[in-house]
Short mmCIF file of C-alpha atoms and ligand atoms in Angstrom, two decimals:
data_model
loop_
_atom_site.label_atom_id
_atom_site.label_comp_id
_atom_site.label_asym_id
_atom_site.label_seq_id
_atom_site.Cartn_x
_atom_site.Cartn_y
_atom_site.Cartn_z
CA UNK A 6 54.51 -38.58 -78.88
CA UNK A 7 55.80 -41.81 -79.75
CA UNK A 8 52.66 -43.86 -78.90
CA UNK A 9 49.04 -41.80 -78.46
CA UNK A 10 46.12 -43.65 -77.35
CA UNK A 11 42.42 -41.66 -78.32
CA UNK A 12 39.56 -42.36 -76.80
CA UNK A 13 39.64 -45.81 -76.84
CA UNK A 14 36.97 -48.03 -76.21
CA UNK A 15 36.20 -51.92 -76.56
CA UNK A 16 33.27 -53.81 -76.43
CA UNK A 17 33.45 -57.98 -76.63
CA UNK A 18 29.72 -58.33 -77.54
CA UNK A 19 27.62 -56.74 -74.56
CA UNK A 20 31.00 -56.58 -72.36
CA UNK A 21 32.53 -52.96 -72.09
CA UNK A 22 36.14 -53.66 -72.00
CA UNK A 23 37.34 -49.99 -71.85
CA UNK A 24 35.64 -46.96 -72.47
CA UNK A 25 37.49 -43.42 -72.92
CA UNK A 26 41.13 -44.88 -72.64
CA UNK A 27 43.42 -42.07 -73.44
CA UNK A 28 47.23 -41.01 -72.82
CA UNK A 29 50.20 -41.24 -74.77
CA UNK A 30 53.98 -42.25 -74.16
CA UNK A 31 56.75 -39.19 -74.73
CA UNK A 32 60.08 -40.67 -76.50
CA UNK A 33 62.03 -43.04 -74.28
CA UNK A 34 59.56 -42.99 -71.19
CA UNK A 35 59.33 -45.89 -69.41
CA UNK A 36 55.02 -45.86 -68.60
CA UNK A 37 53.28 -47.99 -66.27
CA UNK A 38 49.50 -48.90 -66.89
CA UNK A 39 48.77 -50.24 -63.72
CA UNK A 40 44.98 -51.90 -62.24
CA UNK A 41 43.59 -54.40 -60.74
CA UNK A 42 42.89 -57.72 -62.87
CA UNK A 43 39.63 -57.38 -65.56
CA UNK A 44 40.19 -53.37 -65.37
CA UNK A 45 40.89 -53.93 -69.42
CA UNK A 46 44.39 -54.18 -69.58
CA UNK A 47 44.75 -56.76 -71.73
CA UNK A 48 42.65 -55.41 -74.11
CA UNK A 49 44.62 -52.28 -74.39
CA UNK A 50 47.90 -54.25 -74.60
CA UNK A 51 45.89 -55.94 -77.86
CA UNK A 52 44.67 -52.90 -79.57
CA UNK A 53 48.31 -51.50 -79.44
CA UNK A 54 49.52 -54.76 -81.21
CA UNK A 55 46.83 -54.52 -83.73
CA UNK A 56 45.72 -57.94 -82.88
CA UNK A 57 41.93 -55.95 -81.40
CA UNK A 58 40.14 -53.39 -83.44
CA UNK A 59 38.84 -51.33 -80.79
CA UNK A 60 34.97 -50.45 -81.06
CA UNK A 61 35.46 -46.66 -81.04
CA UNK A 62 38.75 -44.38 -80.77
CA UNK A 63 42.11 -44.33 -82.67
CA UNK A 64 46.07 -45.41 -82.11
CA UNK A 65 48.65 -43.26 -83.01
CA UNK A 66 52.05 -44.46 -83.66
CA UNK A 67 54.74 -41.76 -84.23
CA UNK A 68 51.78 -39.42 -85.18
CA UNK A 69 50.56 -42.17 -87.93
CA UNK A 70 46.90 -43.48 -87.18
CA UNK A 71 47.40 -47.46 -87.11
CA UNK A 72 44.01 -47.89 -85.43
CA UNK A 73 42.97 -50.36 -88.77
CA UNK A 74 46.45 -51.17 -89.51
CA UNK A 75 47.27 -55.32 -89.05
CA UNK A 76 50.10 -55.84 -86.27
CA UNK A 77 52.83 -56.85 -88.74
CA UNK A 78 53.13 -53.04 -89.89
CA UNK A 79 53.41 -51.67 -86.14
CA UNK A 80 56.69 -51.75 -85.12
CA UNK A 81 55.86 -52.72 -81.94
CA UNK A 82 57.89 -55.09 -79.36
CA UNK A 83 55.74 -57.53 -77.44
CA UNK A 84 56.87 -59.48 -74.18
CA UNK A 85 53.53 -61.50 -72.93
CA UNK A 86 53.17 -62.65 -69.59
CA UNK A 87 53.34 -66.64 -70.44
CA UNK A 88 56.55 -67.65 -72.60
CA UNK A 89 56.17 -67.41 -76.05
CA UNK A 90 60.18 -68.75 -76.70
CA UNK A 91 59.74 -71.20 -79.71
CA UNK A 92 60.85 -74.61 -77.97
CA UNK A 93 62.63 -76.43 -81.02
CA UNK A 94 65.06 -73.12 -81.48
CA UNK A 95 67.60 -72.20 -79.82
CA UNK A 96 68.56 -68.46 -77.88
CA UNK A 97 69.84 -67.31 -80.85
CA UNK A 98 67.18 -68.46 -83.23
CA UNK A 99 64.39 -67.49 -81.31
CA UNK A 100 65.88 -64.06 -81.32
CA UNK A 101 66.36 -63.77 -85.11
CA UNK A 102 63.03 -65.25 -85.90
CA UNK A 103 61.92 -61.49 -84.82
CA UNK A 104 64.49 -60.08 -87.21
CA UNK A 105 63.26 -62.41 -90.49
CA UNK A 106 59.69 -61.50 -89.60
CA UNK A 107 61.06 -58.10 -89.75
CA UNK A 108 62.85 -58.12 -92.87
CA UNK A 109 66.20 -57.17 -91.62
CA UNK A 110 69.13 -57.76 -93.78
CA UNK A 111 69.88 -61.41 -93.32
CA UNK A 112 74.19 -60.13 -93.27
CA UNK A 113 73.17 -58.01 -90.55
CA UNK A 114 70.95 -60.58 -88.26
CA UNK A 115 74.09 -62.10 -86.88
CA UNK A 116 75.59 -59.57 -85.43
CA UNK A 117 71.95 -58.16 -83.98
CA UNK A 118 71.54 -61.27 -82.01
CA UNK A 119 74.73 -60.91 -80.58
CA UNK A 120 74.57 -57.39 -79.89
CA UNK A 121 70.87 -58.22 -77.67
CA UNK A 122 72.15 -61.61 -76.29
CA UNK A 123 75.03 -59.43 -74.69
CA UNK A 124 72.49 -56.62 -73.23
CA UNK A 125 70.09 -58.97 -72.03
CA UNK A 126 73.75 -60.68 -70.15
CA UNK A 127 73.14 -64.16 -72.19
CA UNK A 128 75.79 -63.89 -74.59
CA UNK A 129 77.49 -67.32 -74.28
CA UNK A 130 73.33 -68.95 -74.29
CA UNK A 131 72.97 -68.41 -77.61
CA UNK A 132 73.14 -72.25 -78.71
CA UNK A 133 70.92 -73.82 -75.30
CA UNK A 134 67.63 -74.19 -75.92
CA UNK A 135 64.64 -72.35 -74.05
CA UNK A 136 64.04 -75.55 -71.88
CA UNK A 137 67.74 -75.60 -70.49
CA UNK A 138 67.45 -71.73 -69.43
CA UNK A 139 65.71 -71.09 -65.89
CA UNK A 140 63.02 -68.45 -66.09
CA UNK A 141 64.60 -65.81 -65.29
CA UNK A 142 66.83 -66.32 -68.53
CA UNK A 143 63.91 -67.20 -71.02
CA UNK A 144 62.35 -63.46 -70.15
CA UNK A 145 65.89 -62.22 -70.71
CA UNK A 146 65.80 -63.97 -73.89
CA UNK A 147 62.28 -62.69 -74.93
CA UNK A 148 63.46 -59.41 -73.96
CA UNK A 149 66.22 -59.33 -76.68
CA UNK A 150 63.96 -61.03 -79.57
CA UNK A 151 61.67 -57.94 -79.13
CA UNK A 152 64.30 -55.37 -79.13
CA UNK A 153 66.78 -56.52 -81.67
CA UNK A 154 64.23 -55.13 -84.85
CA UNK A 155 64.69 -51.60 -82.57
CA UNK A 156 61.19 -51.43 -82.18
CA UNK A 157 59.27 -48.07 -81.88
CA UNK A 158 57.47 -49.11 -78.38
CA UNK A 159 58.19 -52.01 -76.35
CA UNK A 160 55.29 -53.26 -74.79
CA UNK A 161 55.75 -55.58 -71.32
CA UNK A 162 52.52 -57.17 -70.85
CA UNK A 163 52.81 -58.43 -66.75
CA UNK A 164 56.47 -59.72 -67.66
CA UNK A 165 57.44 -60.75 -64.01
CA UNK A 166 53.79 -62.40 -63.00
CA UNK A 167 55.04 -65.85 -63.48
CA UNK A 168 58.12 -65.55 -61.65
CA UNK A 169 58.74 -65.83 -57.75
CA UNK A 170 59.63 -62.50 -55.85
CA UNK A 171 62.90 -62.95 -55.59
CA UNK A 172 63.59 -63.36 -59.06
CA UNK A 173 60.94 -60.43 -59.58
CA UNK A 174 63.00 -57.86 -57.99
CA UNK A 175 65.97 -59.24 -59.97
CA UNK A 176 64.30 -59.06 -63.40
CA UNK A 177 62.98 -55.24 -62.26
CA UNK A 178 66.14 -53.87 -61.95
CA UNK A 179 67.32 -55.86 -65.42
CA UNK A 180 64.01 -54.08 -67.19
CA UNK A 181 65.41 -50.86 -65.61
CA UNK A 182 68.88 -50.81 -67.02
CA UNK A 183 68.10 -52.67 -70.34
CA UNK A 184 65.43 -49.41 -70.74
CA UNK A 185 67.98 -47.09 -69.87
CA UNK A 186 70.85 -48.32 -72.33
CA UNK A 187 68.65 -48.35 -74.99
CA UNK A 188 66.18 -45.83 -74.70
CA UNK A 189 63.35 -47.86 -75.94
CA UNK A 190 59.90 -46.20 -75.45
CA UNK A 191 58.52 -49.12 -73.00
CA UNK A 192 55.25 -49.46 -71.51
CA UNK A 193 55.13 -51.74 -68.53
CA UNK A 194 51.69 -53.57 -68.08
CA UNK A 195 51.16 -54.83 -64.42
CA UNK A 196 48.13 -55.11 -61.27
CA UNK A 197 51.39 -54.80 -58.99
CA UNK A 198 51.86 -51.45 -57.53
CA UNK A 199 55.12 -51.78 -56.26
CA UNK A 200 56.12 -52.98 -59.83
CA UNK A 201 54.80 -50.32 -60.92
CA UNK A 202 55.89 -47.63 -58.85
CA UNK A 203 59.47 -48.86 -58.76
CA UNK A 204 59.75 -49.17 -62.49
CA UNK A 205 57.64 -45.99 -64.19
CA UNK A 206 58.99 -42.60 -65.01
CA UNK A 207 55.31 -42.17 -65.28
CA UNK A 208 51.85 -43.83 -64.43
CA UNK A 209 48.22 -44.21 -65.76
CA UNK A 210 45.84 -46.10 -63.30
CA UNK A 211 42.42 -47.89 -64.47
CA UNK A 212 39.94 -49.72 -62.77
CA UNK A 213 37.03 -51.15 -64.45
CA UNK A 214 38.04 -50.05 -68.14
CA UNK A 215 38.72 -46.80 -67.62
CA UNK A 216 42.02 -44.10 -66.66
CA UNK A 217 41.42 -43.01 -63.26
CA UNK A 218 44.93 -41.53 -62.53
CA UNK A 219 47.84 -40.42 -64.62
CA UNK A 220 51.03 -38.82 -63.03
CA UNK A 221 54.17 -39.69 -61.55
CA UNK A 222 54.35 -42.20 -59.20
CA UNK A 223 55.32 -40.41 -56.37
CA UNK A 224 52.80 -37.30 -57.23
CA UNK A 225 49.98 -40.21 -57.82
CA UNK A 226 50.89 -41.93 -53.96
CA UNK A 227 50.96 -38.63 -52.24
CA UNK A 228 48.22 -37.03 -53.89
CA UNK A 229 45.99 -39.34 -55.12
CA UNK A 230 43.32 -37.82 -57.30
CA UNK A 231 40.78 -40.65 -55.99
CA UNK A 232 39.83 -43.12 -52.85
CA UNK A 233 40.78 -45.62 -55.55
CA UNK A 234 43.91 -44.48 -56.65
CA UNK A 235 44.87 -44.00 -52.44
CA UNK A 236 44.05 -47.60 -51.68
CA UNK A 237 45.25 -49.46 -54.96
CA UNK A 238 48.25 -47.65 -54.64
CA UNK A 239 49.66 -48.73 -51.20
CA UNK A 240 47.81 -49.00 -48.09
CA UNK A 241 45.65 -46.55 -47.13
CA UNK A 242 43.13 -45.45 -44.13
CA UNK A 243 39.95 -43.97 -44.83
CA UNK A 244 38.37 -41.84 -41.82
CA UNK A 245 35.08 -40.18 -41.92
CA UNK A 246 35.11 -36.64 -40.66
CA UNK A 247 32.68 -33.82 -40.69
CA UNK A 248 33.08 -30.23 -42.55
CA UNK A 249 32.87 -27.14 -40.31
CA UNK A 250 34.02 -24.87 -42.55
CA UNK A 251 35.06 -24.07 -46.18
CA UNK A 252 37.75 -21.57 -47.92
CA UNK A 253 39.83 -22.80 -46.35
CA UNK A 254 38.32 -25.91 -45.65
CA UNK A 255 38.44 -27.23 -42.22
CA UNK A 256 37.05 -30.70 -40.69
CA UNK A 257 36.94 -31.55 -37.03
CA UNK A 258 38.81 -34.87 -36.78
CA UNK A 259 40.24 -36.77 -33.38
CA UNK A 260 38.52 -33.67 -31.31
CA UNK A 261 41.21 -31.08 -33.18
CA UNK A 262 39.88 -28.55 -36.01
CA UNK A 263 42.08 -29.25 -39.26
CA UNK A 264 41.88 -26.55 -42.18
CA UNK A 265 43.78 -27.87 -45.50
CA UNK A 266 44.85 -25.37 -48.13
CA UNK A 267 42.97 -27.51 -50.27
CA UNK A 268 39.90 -29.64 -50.62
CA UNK A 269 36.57 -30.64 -51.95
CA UNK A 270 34.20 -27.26 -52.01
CA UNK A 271 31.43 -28.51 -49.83
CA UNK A 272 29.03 -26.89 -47.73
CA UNK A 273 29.80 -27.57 -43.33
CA UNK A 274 27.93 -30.09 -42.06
CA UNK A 275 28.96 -32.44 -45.02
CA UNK A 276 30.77 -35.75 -44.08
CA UNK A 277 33.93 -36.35 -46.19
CA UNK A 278 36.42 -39.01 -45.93
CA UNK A 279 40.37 -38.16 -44.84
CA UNK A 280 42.98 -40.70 -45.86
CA UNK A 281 46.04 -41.43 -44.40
CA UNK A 282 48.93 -43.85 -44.92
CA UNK A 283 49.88 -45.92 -42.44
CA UNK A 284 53.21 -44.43 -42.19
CA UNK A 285 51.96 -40.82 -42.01
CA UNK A 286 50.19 -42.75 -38.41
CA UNK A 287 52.47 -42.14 -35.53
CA UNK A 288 51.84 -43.82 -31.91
CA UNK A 289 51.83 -42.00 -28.26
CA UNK A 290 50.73 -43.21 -24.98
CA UNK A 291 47.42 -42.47 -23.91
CA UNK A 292 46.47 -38.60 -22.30
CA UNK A 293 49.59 -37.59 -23.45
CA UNK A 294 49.33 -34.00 -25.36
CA UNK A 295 50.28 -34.23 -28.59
CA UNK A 296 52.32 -30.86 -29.98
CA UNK A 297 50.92 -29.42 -33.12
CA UNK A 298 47.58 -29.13 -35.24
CA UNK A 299 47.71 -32.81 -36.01
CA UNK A 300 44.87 -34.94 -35.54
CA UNK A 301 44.86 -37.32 -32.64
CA UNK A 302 42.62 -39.99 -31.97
CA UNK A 303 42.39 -42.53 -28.80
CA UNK A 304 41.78 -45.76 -29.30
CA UNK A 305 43.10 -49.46 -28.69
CA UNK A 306 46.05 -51.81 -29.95
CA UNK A 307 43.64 -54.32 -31.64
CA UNK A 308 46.70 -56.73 -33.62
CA UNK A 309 50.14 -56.09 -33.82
CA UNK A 310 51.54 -57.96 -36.76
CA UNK A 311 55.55 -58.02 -37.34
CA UNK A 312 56.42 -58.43 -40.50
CA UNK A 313 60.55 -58.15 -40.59
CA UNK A 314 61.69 -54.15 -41.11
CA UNK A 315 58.49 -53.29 -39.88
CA UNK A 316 55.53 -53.41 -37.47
CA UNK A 317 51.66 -53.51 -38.54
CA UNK A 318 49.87 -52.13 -35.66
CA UNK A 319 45.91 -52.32 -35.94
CA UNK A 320 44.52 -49.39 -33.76
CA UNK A 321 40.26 -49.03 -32.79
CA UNK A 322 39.65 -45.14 -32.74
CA UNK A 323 37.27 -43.47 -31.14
CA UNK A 324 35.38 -43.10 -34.68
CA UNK A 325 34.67 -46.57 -34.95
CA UNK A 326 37.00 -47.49 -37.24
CA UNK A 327 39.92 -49.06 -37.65
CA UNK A 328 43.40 -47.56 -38.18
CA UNK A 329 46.70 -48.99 -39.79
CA UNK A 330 49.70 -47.70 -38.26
CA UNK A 331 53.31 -48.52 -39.31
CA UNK A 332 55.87 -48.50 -37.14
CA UNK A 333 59.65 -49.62 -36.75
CA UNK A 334 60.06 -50.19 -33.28
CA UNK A 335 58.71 -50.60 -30.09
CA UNK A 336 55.05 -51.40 -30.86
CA UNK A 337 52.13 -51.26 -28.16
CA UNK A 338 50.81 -54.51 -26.97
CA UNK A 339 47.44 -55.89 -28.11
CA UNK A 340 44.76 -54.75 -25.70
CA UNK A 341 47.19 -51.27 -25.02
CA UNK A 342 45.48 -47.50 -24.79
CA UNK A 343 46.56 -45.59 -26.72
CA UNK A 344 46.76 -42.09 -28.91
CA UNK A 345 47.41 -42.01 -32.64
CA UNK A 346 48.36 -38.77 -34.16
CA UNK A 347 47.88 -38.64 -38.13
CA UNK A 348 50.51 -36.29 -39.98
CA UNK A 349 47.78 -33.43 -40.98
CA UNK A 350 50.05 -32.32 -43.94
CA UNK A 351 49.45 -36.27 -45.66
CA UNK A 352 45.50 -36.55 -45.03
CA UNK A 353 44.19 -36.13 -48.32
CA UNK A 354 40.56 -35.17 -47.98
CA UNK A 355 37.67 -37.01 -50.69
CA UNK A 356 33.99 -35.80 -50.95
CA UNK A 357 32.41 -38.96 -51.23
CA UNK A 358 34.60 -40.92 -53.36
CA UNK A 359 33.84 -38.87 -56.31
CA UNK A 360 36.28 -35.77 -56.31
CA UNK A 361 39.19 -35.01 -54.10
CA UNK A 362 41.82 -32.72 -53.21
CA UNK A 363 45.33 -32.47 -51.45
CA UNK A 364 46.41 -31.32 -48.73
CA UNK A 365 50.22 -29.75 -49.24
P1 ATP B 407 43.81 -59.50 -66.34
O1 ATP B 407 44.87 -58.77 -65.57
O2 ATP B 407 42.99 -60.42 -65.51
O3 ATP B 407 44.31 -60.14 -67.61
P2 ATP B 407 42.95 -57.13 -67.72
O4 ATP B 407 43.08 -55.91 -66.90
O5 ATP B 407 44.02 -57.41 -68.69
O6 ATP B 407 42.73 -58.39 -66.79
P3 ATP B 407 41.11 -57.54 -69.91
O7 ATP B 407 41.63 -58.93 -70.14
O8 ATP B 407 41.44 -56.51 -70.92
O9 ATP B 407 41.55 -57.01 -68.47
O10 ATP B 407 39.54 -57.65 -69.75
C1 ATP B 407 38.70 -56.50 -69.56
C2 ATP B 407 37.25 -56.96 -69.51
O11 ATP B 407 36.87 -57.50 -70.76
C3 ATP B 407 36.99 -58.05 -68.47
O12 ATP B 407 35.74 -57.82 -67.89
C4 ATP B 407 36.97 -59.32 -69.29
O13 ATP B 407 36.11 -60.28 -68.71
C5 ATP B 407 36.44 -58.84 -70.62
N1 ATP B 407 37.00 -59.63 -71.76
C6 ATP B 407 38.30 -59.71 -72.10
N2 ATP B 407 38.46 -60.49 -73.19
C7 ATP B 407 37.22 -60.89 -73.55
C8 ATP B 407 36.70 -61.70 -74.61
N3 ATP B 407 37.50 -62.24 -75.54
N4 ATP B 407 35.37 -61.90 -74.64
C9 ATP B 407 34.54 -61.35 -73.74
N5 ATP B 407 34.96 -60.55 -72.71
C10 ATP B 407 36.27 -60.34 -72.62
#
């Protein structure tokens, strides 16, 4: 383990910041910490850098405990989410200030700016000055002054935030490839799950101070070990149904039996909630049958929303609730019967919010 987070856990006076924060980054993995803003972050991002002394726990660099250790003996990049690009330097000072601070050899510095100016694609920048660069190019620029000293972890504290999507989606792919070509253990700090998801090798999900979900991306958005994790990582629909059945369990749901091969061990009678992506939500007309053991539920076309590649199709089930449905073409019209069948093989199925299990 490169980096190895132990049980942390911050307090700022009677606040609880984070309690029981642990996971660890393997050599060259790119890991997103990913939650909604206050989850404690921030505070994690600090502890790393030294600049917090967490109330209880240890950090780990290379297998050295730096929990007491002041920042300037971590080697540990930093890119914060407002610019920190020292306005009376230029692109290449700016980037050698991290190599002085450093103590690299001062024959050597030259040639280290150059070699990060070129990966970061600002090469011919290096005399401008931060306020003639567009945004884009300052990150690109803070990017290189925390890699050139080839530090152990690079941390990426909501890098894109301040930027506009376009630009965003841009910069994502840069972070990508720069991590690739070098190989620099990274951990990406964002609340935006397509960020996230797009960037990570791996992921580790908190809400309100503490790790809710570590896993791939992919694992963590098809099988998400909590309600939380479902909805805070892409849109999710949450119906109630009612056990009739365990080992196997089975539900009744949209008038059909459903038995997963998995799922909460709870007695029948017990309501549980099933959730569903919107794109695992197909559309039929009404008193059609639907083949298979999926679910199907009636309802009515309550909003159809069209949003470019896609249409958002609000549908009022027979449950009472309301269901998300994507679809790509053809939608119902508002005020339009109709019968939604949910893919039975994508419901995962939660026991209250507290414990949950797949369905593949
Ligand atoms: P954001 O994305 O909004 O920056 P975050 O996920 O980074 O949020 P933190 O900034 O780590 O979260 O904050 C975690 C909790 O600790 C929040 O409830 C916050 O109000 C509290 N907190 C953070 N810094 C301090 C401080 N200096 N004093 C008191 N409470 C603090």
């Amino acid at each position: 383990m490169i980096l190895e987070l132990e049980g942390l856990r911050h307090r700022y006076g009677e606040e609880l910041a984070i309690e029981d924060v642990s996971f660890g980054l393997e050599e060259g993995e790119l890991l997103g910490l990913l939650g909604p803003s206050g989850c404690g972050k921030t505070t994690i991002v600090q502890a790393i850098a030294g600049h917090v002394r967490p109330t209880a726990g240890r950090v780990f660099l290379r297998g050295r405990d730096v929990t007491g250790e002041p920042p300037e003996t971590r080697r540990v990049g930093i890119v914060f989410q407002r610019s920190t690009l020292y306005p009376h330097m230029t692109v290449g000072e700016n980037v050698a200030y991290g190599l002085v601070s450093r103590d690299v050899d001062p024959d050597r510095r030259g040639a280290l700016v150059e070699e990060y100016l070129e990966l970061v694609d600002l090469h011919g920048r290096r005399e401008a000055y931060p306020s003639e660069l567009s945004g884009g190019q300052r990150r690109r620029v803070e990017l290189a002054r925390a890699l050139a000293p080839r530090p152990d972890v690079l941390v990426l504290d909501e890098p894109l935030s301040a930027l506009d999507r376009r630009l965003r989606r841009q910069l994502r792919g840069e972070i990508a490839r720069i991590q690739r070509e070098t190989g620099v253990t990274t951990l990406v700090v964002t609340h935006d799950q397509e960020e996230a998801m797009a960037l990570a090798d791996r992921l580790v999900v908190m809400n309100a101070g503490r790790v809710v979900g570590v896993d791939r991306p992919r694992t963590l958005y098809e099988s998400p070990p909590t309600p939380f994790v479902a909805s805070f990582l892409g849109r999710s629909n949450a119906l109630p149904a009612t056990v009739v059945g365990r080992h196997p369990l089975s539900v009744t749901l949209g008038g059909r039996e459903v038995a997963f091969d998995d799922g909460p061990d709870v007695p029948a009678g017990t309501t549980v909630s099933c959730h569903v992506r919107p794109e695992d939500v197909s559309i039929h007309p009404p008193h059609v049958a639907v083949p298979g053991t999926d679910p199907v539920l009636s309802g009515e076309v309550r909003h159809v929303e069209d949003v470019g590649r896609r249409y958002d199709v609000t549908v009022a089930v027979e449950t009472g609730d309301e269901l998300l449905v994507e679809t790509s073409s053809d939608p119902p019209a508002v005020g339009d019967r109709v019968a939604v069948a949910l893919s039975g093989d994508r419901v995962t199925v939660f026991d209250d919010g507290s414990s949950a299990a797949e369905t593949s």
